[in-house]
Coordinates of C-alpha atoms and ligand atoms in Angstrom, one line a residue:
X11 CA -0.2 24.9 -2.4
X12 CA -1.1 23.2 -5.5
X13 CA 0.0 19.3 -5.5
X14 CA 2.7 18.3 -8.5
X15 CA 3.1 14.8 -9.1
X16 CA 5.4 12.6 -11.7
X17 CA 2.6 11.2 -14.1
X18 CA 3.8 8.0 -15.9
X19 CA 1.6 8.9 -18.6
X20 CA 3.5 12.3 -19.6
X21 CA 6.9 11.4 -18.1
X22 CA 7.0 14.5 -16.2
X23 CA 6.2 16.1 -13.0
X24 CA 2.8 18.3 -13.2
X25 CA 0.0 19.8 -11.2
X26 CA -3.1 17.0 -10.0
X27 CA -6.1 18.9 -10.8
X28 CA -9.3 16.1 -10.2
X29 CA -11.6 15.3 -13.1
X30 CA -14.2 16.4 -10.6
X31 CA -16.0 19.7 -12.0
X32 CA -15.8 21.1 -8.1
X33 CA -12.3 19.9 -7.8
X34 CA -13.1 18.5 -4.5
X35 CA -13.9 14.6 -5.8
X36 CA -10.7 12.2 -6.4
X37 CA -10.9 8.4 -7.1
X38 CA -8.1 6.4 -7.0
X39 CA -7.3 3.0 -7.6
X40 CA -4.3 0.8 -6.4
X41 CA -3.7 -2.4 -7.8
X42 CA -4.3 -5.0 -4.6
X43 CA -2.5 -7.9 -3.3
X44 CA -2.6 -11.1 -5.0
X45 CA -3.2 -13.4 -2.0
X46 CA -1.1 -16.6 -2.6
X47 CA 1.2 -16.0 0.3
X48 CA 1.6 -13.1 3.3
X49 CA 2.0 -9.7 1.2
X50 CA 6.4 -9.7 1.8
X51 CA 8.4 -6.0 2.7
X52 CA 8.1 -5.0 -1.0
X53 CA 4.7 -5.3 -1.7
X54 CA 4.1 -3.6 1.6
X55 CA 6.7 -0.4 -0.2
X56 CA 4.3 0.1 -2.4
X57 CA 0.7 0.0 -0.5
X58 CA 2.3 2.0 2.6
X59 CA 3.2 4.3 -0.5
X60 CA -0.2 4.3 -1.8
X61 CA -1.5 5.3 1.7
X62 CA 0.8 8.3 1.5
X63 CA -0.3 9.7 -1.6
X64 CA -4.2 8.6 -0.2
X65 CA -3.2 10.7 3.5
X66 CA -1.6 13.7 0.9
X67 CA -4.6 14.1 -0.9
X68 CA -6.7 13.8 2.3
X69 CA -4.5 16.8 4.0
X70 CA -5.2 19.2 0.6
X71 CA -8.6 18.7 1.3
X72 CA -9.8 16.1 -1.5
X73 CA -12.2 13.9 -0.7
X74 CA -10.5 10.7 -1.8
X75 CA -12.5 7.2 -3.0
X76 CA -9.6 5.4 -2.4
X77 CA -10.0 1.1 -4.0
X78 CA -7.5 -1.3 -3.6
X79 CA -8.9 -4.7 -5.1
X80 CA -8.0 -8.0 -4.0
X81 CA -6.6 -10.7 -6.7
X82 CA -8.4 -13.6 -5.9
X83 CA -8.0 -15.4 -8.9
X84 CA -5.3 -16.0 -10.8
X85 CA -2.7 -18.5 -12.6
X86 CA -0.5 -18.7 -8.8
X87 CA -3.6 -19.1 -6.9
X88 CA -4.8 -21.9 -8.9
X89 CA -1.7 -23.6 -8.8
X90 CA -1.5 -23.4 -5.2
X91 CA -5.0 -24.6 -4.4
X92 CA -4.5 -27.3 -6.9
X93 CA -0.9 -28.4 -5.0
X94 CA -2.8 -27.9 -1.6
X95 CA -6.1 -29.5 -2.5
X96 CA -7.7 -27.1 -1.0
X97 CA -10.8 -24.8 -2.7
X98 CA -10.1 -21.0 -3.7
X99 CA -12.0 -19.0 -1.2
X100 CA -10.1 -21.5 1.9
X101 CA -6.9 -20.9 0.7
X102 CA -7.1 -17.0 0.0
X103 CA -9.4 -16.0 2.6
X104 CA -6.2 -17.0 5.4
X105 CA -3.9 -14.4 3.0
X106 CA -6.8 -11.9 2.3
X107 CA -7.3 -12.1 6.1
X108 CA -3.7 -11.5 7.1
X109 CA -3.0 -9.1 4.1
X110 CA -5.7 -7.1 6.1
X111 CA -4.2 -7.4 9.2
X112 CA -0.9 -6.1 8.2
X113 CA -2.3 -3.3 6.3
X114 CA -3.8 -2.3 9.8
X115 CA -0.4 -3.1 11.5
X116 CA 1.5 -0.4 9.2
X117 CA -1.6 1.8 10.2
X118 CA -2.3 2.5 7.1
X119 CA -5.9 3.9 6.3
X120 CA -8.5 1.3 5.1
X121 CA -9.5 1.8 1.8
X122 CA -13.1 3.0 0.8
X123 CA -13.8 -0.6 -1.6
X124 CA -11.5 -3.9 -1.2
X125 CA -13.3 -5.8 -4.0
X126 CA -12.5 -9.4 -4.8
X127 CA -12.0 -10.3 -8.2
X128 CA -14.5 -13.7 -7.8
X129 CA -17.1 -11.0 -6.9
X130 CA -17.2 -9.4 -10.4
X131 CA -17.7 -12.3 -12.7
X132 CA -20.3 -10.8 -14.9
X133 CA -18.5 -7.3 -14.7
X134 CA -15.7 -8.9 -16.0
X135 CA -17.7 -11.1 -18.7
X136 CA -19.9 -7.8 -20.1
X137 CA -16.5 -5.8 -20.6
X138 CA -15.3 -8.6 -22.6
X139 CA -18.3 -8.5 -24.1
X140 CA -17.7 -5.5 -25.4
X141 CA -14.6 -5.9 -26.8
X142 CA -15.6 -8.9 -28.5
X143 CA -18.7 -6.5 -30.0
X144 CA -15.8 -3.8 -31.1
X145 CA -14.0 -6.3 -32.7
X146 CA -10.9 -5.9 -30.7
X147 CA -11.4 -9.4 -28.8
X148 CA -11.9 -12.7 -30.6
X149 CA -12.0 -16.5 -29.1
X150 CA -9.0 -18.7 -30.1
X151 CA -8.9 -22.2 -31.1
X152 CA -7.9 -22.8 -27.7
X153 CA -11.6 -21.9 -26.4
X154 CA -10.0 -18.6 -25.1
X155 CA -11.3 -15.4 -25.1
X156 CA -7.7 -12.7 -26.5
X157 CA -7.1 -9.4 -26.7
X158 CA -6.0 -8.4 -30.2
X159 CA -3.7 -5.7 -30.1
X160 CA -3.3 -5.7 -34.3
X161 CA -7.0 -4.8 -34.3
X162 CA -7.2 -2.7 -31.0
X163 CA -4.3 -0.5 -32.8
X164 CA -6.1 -0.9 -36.2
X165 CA -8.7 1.3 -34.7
X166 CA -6.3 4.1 -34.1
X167 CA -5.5 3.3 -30.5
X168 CA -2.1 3.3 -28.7
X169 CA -0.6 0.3 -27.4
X170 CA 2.2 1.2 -25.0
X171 CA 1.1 4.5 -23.1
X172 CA 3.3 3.9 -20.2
X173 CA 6.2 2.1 -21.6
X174 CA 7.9 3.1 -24.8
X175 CA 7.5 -0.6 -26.5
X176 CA 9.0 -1.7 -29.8
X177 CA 5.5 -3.4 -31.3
X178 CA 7.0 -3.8 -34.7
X179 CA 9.2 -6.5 -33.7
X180 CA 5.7 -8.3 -32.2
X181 CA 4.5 -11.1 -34.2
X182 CA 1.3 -11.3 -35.7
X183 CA -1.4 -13.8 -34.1
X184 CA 1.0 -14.2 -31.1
X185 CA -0.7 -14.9 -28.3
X186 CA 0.1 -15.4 -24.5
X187 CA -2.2 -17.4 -22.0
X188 CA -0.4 -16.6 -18.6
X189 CA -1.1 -14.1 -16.7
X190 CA 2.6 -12.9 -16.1
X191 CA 4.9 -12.9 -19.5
X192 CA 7.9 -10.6 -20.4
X193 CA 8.2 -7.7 -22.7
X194 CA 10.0 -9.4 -25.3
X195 CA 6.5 -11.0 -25.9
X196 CA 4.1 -8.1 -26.8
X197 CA 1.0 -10.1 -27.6
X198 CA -2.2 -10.9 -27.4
X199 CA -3.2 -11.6 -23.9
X200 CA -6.2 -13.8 -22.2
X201 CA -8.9 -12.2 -21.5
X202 CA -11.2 -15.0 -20.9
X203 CA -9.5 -18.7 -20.0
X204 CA -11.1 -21.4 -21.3
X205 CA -11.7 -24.0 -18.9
X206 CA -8.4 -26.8 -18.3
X207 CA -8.3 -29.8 -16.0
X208 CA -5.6 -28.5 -13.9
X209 CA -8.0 -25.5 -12.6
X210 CA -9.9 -28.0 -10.8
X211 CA -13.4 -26.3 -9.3
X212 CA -12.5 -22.8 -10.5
X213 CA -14.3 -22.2 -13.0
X214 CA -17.4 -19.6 -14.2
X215 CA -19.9 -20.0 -16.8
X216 CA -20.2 -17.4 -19.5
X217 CA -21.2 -16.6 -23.0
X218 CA -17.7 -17.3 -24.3
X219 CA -17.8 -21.3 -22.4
X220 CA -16.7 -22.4 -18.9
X221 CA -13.9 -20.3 -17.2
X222 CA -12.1 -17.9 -15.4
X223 CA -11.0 -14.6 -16.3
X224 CA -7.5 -13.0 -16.9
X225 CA -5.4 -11.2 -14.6
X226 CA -5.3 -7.8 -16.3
X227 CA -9.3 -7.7 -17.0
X228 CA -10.0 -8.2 -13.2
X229 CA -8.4 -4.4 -12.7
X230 CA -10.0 -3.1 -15.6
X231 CA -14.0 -4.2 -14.8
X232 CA -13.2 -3.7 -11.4
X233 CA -11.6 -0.2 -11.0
X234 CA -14.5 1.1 -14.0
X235 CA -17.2 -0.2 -11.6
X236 CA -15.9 1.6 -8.3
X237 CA -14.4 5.0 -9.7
X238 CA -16.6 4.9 -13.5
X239 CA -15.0 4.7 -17.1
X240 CA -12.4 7.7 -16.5
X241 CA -10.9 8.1 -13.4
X242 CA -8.1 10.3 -11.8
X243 CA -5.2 8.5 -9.9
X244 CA -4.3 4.4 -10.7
X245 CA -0.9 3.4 -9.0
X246 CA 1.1 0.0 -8.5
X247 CA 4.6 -0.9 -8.0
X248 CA 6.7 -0.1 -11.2
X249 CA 6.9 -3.8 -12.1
X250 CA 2.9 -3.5 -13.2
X251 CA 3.6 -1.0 -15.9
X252 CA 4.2 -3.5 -18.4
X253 CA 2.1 -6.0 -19.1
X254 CA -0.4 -5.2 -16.4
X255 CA -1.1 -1.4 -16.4
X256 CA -0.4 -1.4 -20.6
X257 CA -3.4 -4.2 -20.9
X258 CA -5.5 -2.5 -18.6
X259 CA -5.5 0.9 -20.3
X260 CA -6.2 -1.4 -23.9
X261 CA -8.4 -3.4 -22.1
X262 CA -10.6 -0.2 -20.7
X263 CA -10.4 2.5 -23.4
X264 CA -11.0 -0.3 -26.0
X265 CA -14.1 -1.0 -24.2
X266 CA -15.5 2.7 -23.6
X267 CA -13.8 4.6 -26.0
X268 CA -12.8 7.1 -23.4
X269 CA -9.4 7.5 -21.5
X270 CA -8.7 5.6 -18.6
X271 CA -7.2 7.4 -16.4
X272 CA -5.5 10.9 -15.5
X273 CA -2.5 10.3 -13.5
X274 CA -0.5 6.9 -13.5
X275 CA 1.2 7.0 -10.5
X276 CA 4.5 4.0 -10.1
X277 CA 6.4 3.4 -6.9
X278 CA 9.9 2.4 -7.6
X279 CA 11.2 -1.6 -6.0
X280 CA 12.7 -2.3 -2.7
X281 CA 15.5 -4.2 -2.3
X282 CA 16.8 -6.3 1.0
X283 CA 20.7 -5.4 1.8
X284 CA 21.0 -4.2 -2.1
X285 CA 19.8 -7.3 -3.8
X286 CA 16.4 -8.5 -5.2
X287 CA 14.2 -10.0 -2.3
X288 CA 14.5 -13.7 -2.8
X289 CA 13.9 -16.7 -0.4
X290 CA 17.1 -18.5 -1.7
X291 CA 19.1 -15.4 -0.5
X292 CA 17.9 -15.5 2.9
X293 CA 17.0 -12.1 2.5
X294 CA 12.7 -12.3 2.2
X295 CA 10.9 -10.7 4.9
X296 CA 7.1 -10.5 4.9
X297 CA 6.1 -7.7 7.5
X298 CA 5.2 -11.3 10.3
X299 CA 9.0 -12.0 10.0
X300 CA 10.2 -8.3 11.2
X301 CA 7.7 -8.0 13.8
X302 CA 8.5 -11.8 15.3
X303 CA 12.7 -10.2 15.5
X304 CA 10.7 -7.4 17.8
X305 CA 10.5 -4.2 15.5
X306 CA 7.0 -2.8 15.3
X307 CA 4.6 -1.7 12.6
X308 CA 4.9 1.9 13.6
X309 CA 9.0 1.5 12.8
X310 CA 8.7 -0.3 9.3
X311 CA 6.1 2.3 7.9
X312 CA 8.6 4.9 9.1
X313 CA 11.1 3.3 7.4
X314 CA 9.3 2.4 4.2
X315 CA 8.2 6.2 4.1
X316 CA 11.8 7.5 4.3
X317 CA 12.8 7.3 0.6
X318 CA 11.3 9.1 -2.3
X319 CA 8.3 7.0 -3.6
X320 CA 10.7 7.1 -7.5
X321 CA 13.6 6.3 -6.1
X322 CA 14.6 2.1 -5.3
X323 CA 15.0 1.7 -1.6
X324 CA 17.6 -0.3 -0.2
X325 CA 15.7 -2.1 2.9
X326 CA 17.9 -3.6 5.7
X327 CA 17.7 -4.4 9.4
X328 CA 19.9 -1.7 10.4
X329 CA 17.7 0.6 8.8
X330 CA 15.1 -0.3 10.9
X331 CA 17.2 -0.1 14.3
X332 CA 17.6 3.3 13.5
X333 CA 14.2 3.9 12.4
X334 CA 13.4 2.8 16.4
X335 CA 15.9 5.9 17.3
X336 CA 14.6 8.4 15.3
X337 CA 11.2 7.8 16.7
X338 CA 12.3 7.8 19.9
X339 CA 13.2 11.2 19.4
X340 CA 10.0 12.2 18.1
X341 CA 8.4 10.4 20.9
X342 CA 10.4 12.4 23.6
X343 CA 9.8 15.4 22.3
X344 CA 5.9 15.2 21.5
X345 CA 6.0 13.3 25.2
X346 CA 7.3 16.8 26.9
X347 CA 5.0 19.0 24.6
X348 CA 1.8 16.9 26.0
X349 CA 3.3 17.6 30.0
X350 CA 3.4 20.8 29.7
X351 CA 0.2 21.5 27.1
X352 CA -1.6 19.6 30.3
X353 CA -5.4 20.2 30.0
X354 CA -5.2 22.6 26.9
X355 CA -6.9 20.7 23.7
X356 CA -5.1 20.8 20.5
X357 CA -8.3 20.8 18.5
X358 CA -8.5 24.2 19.3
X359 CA -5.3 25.3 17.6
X360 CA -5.4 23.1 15.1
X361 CA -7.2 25.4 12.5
X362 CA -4.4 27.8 13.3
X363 CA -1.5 25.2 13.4
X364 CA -2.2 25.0 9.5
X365 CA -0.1 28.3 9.4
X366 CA 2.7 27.0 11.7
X367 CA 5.8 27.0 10.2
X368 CA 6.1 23.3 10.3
X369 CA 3.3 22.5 8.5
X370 CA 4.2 25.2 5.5
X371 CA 6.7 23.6 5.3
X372 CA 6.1 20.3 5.3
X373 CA 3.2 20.6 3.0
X374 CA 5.6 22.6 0.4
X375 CA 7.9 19.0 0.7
X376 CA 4.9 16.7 0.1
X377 CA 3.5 18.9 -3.0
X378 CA 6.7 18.8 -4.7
X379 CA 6.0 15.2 -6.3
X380 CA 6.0 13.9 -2.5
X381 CA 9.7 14.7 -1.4
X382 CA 9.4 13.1 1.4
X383 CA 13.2 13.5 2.5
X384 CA 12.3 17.8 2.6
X385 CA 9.3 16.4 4.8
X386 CA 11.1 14.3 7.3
X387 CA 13.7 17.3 7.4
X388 CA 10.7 20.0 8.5
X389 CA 10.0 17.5 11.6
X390 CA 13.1 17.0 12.5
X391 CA 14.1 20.6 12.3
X392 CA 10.8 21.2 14.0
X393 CA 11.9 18.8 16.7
X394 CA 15.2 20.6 17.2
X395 CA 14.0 23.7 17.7
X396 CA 11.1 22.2 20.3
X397 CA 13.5 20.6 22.4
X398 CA 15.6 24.0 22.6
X399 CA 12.6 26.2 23.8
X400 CA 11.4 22.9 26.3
X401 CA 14.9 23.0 27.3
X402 CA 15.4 26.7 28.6
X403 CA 11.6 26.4 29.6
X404 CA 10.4 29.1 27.2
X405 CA 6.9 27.1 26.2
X406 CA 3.7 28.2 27.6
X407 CA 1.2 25.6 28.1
X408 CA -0.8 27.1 25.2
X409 CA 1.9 27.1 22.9
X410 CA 2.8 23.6 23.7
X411 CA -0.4 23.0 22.5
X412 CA -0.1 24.9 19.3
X413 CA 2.9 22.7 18.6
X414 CA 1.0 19.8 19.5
X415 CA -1.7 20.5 17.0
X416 CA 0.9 21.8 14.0
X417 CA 2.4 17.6 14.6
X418 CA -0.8 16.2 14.5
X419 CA -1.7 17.8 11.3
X420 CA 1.7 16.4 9.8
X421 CA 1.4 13.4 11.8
X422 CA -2.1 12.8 9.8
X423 CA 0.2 12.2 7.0
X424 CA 3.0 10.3 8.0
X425 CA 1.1 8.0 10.5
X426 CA 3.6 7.5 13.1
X427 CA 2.4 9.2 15.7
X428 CA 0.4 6.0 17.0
X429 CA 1.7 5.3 20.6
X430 CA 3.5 2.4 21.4
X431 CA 1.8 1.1 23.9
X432 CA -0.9 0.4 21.4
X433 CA 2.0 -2.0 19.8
X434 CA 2.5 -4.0 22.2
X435 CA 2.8 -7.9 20.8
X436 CA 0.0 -10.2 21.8
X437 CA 2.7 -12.4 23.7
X438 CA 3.9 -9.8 25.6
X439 CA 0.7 -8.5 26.5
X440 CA -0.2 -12.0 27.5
X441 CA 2.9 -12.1 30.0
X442 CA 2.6 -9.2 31.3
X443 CA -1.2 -10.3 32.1
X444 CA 0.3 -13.1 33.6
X445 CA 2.8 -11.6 36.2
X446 CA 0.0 -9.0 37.0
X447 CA -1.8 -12.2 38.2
X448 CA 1.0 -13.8 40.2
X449 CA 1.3 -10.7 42.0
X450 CA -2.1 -11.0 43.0
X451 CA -2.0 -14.2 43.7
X452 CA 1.2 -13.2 46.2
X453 CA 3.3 -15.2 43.9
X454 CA 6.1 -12.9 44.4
X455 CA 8.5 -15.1 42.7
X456 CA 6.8 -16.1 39.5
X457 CA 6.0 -12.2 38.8
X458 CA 9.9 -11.3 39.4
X459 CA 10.2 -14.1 37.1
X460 CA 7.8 -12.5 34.0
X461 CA 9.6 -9.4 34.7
X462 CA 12.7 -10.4 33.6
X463 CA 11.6 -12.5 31.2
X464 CA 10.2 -9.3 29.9
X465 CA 13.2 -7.9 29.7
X466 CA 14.9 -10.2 28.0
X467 CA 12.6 -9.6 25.5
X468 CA 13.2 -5.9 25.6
X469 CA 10.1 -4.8 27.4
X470 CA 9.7 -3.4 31.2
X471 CA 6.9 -3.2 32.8
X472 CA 6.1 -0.1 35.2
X473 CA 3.3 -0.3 37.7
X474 CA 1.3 3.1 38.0
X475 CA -2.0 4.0 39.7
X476 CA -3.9 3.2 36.9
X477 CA -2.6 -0.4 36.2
X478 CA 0.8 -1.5 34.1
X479 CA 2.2 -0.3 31.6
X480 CA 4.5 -1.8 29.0
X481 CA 7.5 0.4 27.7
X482 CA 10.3 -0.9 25.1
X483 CA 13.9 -1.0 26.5
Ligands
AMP720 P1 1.3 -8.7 -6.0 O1 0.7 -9.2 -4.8 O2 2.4 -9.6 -6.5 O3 0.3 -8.5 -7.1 O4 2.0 -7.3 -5.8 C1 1.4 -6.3 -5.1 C2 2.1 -5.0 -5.3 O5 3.5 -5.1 -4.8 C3 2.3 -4.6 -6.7 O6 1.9 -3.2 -6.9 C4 3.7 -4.8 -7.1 O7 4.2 -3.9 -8.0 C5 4.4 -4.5 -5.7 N1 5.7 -5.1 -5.5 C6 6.1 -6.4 -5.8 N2 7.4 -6.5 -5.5 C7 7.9 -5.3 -5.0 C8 9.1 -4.8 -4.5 N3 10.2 -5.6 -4.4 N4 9.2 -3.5 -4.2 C9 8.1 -2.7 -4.3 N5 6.9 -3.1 -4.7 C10 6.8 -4.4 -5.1
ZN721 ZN1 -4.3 -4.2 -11.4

């Protein structure tokens, strides 16, 4: 079924073909944490997002060179190394590391290229190289390297792709030097920043003086190394249409000459109990904070992937408790399918399983511009209907295994299907480890002790022939 998807670019929802002559090829680039501080619930919307339209492609087939780069330089991260005395690659090689970490937590697939920003230097330098040479960048008194949007639109170009922009109230020779500035402020942007006291050590050599580059050239040099000078898919959180995703396309086509990319892809915010996320409202949660109140990763990628990727999500902590119920009921019901499969393999249905009727219908959901709400609906008709025929024991073994193999192929999507034992909290793991060796030690009272102590934390802890095993309460 061919995939539809909203295109920013068009403002409407239409078929992804790939660039690729044997339609098989797809690169995609999604614009990567900047590492300043653990990646919070919001960021983490929008890169469980990516990995959804990354797993769709996958599951029609397309073999996906999926880049996420990492923002490791930038006006916040200066400021905070400067504030923390610190050097640059100390102080975001702890977030880049943790931003890693979590990505793994939400199981979401690794992309193909992480690069860092600081590792692209002379990319970065001969694309604004070239648009010094094509007369659409010039150095300021300032010793900066801008972007001219007068000239860049003087050459027949279009400014403003994404975002309908009112350029004729701009002001000529404006100019901007921060990475982050408002649309009311349609200017020339840094492309090149000249060397200041306050950056400290970070700084690069170049043609144009000492320096460091801009935020929005980064994406640009770094996406048209990895995926070439035209590409298919570029996505970010809607917030990155204007300045960031505007500058790259000037930034990129003003440089090559050619267009930038096919299909601009936006995921829409998050809020936290419907207000913005903000640390004076008490209501910021990076993705550490949810899993120290005891949810799992498996339960906040569920609950991330339960809205439609255009639509602003309304995050809260109830949400999540009933995103732990809803798996449970997944959980049961793939549990019962697995006893009674027994030895049969779901590899070998799972050619066939592509025709089951939950995984037509499913796949209709996800092509329709990812309506993820028709998907969730498929499983959980799917489960409905499982339960009935477990219930009045009308499953063979082989067709348990059928049904197995139909959920795995959906489950290769959505990504929940991870068990929860795998989940268990390194503290946990470490009591449980604990009580297994007071019992050992005949230490009968210390090991009721962990036991309960597990509980309290919502965990029990079963004893089987093959060693322990932790369940949630
Ligand atoms: P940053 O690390 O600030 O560059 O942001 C990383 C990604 O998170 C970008 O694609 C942003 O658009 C996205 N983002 C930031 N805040 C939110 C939010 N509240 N909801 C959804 N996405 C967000
Ligand atoms: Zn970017």
């Amino acid at each position: 079924m061919a995939l539809k998807l909203f295109n920013t670019l068009t403002r409407s929802v239409h078929e992804f073909v790939p660039l690729d002559s044997q339609k098989k090829k797809v690169g995609m680039y999604c614009c990567g944490p900047t590492v300043y501080d653990f990646a919070h619930i919001g960021n983490w919307r929008t890169f469980v997002f990516a990995d959804l339209v990354r797993r769709t492609l996958e599951f029609s087939d397309y073999d996906v060179t999926h880049v996420m780069n990492i923002t490791d330089v930038e006006d916040k991260i200066i400021k905070r190394v400067r504030e923390q005395k610190t050097t640059l690659r100390e102080f975001t090689g702890k977030f880049e590391t943790a931003f890693l970490e979590d990505l793994k937590t939400l199981n979401c697939l690794p992309p193909k290229q992480t690069p860092r920003a600081t590792e692209h230097i002379p990319e970065i330098i001969a694309l604004i190289e070239k648009l010094v040479a094509r007369g659409v960048a010039y150095k300021a008194a300032d010793g900066s390297v801008y972007f001219s949007i007068e000239k860049y639109r003087g050459c027949g170009c279009h400014y403003g792709q994404l975002l309908k922009l009112n350029l004729d109230e701009m002001r000529a020779g404006e100019r901007v030097a921060s990475d982050e500035y408002e649309k009311e402020s349609v200017a020339d942007f840094a492309l090149w920043k000249a060397r200041v006291s306050d950056d400290g050590e970070v700084f690069w050599p170049s043609p144009f003086g000492e320096g460091r580059p801009g935020w929005h050239i980064e994406c640009s040099a770094m996406s048209i190394k990895a995926l070439g000078e035209t590409f298919d898919l570029h996505l970010g959180g809607e917030d990155l249409k204007f300045p960031h995703h505007e500058d790259e396309i000037a930034q990129s086509e003003g440089a090559t000459g050619k267009p930038f990319v096919k299909f601009w892809l936006h995921g829409a915010h998050l809020l936290v109990e419907g207000k913005k996320m903000s640390k004076s409202l008490g209501n910021f949660f990076t993705l550490r904070d949810l899993l120290a109140k005891g949810f799992t990763g498996r339960e906040v990628r569920y609950l991330l992937l339960t809205a439609h990727y255009r639509e602003t999500f309304n995050f809260t902590l109830d949400g999540l408790a009933g995103a732990k119920s809803a798996l449970a009921r997944i959980d049961e019901c793939v549990g019962k399918l697995r006893d009674i499969a027994g030895d049969f393999k779901t590899s070998e249905f799972a050619k066939q399983a592509t025709d089951s009727l939950l995984v037509k219908s499913f796949s209709a959901a996800l092509a329709d511009d990812l309506n993820i709400s028709a998907a969730w609906a498929s499983v959980f008709e799917w489960v409905r209907e499982t339960n009935k025929h477990i219930a009045d024991n009308s499953i063979p073994d082989h067709e348990a295994a059928f049904a197995l193999a139909a959920w795995e192929k959906v489950d290769s999507v959505l990504g929940v299907g991870v068990k929860a034992e795998a989940e268990v909290p390194a503290e946990i793991s470490a009591l449980a480890d604990e009580r297994t060796a007071a019992k050992k030690a005949k230490d009968f009272k210390r090991s009721d002790a962990i036991r309960d102590e597990l509980k309290v934390k919502g965990w029990v802890v079963e004893d089987t022939p093959k060693g322990i095993k932790l369940k949630r309460i």
